[in-house]
Tab-separated table of C-alpha atoms and ligand atoms in Angstrom:
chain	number	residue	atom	x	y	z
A	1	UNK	CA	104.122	119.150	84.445
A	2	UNK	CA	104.120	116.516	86.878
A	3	UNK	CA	102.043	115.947	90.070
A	4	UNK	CA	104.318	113.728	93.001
A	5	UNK	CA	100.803	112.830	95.127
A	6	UNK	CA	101.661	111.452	98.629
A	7	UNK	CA	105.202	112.565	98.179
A	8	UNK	CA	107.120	112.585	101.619
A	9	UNK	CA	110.502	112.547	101.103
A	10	UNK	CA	110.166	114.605	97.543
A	11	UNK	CA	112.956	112.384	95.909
A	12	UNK	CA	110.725	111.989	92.697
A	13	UNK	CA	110.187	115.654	91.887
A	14	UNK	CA	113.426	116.640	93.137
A	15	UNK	CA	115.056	113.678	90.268
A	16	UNK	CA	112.844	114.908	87.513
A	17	UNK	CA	113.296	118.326	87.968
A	18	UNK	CA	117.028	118.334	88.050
A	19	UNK	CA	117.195	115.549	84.909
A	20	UNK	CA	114.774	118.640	83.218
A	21	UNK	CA	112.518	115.584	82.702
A	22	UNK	CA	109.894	117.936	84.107
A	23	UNK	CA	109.816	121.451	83.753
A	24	UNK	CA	106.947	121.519	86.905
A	25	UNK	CA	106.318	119.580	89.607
A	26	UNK	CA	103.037	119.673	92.098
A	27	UNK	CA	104.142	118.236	95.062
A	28	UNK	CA	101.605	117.069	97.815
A	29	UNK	CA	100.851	115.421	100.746
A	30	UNK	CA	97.404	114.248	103.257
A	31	UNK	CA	100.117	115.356	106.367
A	32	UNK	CA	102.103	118.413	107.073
A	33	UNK	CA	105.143	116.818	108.272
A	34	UNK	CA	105.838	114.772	104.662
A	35	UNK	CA	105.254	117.807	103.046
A	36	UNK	CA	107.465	120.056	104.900
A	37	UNK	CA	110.454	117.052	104.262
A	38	UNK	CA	109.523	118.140	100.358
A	39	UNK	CA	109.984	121.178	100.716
A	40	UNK	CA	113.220	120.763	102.217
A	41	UNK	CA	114.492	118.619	99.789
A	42	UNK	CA	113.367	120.659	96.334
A	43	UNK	CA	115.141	123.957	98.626
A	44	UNK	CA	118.193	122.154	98.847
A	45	UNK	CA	118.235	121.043	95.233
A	46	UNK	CA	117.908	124.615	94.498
A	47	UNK	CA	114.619	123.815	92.264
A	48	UNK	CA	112.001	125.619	94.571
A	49	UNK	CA	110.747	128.169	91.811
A	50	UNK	CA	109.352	125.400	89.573
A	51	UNK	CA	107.467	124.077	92.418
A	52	UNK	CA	104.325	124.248	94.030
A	53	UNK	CA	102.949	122.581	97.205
A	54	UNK	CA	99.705	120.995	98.336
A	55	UNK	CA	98.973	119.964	101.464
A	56	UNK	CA	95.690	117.946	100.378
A	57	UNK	CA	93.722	114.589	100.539
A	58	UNK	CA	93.998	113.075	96.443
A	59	UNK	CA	93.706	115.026	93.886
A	60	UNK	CA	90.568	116.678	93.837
A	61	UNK	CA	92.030	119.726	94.985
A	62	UNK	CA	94.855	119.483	91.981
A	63	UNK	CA	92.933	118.280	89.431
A	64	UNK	CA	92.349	122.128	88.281
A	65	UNK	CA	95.897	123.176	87.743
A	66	UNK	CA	96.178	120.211	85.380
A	67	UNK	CA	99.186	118.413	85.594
A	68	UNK	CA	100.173	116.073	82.701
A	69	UNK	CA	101.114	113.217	84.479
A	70	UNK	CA	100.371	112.014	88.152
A	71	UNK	CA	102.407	109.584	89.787
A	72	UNK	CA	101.068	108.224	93.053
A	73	UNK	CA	103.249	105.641	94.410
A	74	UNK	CA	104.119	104.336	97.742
A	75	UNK	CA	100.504	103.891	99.124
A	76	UNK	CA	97.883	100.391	99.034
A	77	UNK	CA	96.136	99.513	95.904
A	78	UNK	CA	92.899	100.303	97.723
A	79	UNK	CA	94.427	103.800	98.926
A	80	UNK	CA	95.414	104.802	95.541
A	81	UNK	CA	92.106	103.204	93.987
A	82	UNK	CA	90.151	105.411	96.451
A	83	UNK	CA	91.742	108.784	95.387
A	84	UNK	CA	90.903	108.453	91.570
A	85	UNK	CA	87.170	107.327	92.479
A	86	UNK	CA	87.194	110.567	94.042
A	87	UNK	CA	88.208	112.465	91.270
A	88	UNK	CA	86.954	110.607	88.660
A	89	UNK	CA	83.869	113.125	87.727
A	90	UNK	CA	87.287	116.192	87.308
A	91	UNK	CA	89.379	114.158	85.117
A	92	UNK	CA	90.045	115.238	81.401
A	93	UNK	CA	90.961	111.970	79.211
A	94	UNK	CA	94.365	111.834	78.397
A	95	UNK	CA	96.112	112.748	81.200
A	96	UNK	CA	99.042	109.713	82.193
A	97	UNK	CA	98.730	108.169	85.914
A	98	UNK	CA	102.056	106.153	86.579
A	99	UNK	CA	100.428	103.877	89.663
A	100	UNK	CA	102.958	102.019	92.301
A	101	UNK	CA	100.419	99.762	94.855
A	102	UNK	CA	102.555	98.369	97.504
A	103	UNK	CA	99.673	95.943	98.000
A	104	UNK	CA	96.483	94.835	97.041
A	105	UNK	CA	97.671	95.120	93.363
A	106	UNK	CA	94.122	93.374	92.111
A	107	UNK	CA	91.695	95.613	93.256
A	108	UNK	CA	93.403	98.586	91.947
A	109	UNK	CA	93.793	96.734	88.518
A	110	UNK	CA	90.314	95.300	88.506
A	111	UNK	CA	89.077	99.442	89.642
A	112	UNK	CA	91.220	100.941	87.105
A	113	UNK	CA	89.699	98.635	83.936
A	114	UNK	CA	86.127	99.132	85.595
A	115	UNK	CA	86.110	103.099	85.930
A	116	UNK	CA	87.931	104.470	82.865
A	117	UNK	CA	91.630	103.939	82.891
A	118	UNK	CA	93.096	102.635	79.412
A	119	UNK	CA	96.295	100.238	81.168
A	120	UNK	CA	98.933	100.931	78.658
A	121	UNK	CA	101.343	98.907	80.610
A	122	UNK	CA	102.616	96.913	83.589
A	123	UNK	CA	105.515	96.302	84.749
A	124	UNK	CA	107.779	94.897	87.688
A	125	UNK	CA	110.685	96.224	89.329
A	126	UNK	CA	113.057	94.913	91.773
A	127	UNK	CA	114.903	97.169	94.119
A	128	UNK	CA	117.267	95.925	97.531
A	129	UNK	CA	116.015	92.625	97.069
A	130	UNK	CA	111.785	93.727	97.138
A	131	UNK	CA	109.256	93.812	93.950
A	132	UNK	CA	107.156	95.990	93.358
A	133	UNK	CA	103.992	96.397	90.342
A	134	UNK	CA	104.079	99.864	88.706
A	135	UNK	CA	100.816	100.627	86.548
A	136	UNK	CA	100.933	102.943	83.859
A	137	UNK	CA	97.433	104.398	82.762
A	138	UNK	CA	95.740	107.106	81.127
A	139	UNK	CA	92.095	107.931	81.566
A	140	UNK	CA	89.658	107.480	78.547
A	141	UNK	CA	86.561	107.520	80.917
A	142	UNK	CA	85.717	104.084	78.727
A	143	UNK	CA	84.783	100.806	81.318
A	144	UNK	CA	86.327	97.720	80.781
A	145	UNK	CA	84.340	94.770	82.578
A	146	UNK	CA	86.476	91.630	82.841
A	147	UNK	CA	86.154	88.022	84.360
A	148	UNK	CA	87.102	87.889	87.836
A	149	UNK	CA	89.701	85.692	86.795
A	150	UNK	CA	91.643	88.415	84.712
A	151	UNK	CA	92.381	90.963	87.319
A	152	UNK	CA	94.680	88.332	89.134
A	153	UNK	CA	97.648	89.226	86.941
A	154	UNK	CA	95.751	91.250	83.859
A	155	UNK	CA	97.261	91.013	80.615
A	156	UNK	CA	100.952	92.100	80.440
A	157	UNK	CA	102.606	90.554	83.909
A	158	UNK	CA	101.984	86.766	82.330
A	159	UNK	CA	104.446	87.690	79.159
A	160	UNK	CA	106.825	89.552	81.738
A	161	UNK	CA	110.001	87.593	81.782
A	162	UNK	CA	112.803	89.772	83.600
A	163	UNK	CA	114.115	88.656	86.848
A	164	UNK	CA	111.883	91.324	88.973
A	165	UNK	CA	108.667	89.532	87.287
A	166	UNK	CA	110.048	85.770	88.359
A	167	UNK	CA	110.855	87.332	91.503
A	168	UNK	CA	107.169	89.097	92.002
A	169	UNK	CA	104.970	85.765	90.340
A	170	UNK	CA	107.340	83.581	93.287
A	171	UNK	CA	106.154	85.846	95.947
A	172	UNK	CA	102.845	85.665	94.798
A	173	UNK	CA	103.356	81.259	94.459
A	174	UNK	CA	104.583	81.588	98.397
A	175	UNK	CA	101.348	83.735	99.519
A	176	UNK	CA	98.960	81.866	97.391
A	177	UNK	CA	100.183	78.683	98.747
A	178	UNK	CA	100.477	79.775	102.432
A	179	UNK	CA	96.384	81.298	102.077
A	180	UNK	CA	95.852	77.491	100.439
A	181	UNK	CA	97.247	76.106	103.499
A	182	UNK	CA	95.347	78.031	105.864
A	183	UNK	CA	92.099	77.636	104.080
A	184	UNK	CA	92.735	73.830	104.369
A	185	UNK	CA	93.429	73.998	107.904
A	186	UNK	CA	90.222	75.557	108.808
A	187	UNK	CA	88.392	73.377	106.430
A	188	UNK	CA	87.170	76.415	103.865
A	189	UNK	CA	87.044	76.111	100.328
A	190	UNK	CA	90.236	77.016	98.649
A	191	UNK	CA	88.883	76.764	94.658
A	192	UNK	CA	89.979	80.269	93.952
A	193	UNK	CA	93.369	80.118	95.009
A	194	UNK	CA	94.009	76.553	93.708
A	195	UNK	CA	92.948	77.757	90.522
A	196	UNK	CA	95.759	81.139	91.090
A	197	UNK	CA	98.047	79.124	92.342
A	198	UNK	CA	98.070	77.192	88.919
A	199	UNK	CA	98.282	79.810	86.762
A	200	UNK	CA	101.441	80.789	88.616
A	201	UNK	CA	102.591	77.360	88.344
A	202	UNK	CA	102.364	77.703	84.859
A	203	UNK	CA	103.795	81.567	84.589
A	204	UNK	CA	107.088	80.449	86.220
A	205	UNK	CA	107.355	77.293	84.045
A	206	UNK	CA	107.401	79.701	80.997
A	207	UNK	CA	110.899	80.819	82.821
A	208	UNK	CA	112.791	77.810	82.487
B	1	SAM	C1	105.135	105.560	102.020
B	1	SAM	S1	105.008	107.219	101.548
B	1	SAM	C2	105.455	107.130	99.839
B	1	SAM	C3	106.336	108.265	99.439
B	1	SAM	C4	106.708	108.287	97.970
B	1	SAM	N1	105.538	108.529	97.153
B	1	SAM	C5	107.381	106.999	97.572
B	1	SAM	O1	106.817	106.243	96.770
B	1	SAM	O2	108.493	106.715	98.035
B	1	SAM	C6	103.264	107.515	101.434
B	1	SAM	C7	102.943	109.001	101.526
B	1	SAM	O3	101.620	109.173	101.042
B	1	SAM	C8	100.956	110.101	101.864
B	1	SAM	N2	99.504	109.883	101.696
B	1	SAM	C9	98.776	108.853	102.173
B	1	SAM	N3	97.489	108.980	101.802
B	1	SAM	C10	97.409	110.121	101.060
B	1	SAM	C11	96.347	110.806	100.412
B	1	SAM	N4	95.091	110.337	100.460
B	1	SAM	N5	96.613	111.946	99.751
B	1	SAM	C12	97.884	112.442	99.711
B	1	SAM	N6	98.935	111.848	100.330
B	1	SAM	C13	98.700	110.697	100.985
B	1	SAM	C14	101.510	109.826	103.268
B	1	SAM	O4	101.358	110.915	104.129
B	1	SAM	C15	102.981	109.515	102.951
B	1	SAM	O5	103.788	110.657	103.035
């Protein structure tokens, strides 16, 4: 049993379903109008009797019918970070989170180590040209404190070495160096990103 949280245009559940790699889905949404696109799309895949709707903020409301896995995807690091603090005190240990930030990548790694969320892996794809970090964690409810320093790029994206990953640690290089630039130009200290900038220096060498 799956839970598709923030799911709009219901592609996920609809693909799982009809692959049988689910044999539920709880499909949700914060707004009516993403929801009601869901709907459509499981009716017209002719999977509506395996599932269920929730128009709802998170999880907290969901939390109770207890999927096995949630996937929240599509939404800011911070976004996504803010709907497991919210849930945090409901959630059983075990259950799988599949996690796709489409920014701020950091904080939600540096949240998820901090509050309880075992990272089992982390990985990046590339799709019409774009990357894009996908987290995949289960909650254990133990805290992981790291250095400051770690939550940059955490522990698996340095050893990545697919395309998507050269593709994601240059796009990081480009912003890194633009924020350097900037900082320099208003005369602000620019230690932190000098020192990120040559760690992904050093990542992308490991490519050649
Ligand atoms: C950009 S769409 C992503 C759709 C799909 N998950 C994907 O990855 O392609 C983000 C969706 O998340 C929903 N959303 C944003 N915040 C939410 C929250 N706190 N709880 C549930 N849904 C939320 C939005 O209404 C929107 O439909």
């Amino acid at each position: 049993v799956i839970c598709d949280v923030g799911s709009d245009h219901g592609a996920l559940p609809v693909f799982l379903l009809k692959q049988g790699l689910c044999r539920r889905a709880l499909i949700s949404d914060i707004h009516p109008l993403p929801l009601s696109r869901a709907k459509l799309a499981v009716k017209e895949a002719g999977v509506e009797s395996q599932a269920e709707f929730f128009l709802t903020d998170g999880i907290d409301t969901i939390v109770p019918h207890k999927p096995d896995a949630y996937v929240i995807a599509g939404m800011g690091g911070e976004t996504i970070a803010g709907i497991l603090s919210r849930a945090l005190a409901k959630l059983s240990s075990g259950v799988l989170f599949v996690l796709q930030p489409m920014s701020r990548a950091r904080i939600l790694r540096q949240f998820l180590y901090e509050n309880g969320f075992f990272v089992e892996r982390e990985e990046i794809v590339l799709e019409n040209g774009k990357t894009f970090p996908i987290f995949c964690v289960r909650y254990d409810a133990v805290q992981r404190k790291h250095e400051e320093e770690f939550y940059f790029l955490g522990e698996f994206l340095p050893h990545l070495r697919s395309d998507a990953a050269k593709a994601y640690f240059q796009k990081l290089l480009f912003k890194t160096q633009s924020k350097i630039a900037g900082k320099m130009k208003a005369g602000l200290s620019c230690e932190k990103e000098s020192r990120e900038e040559a760690v992904l220096i050093s990542v992308l060498e490991e490519f050649q």
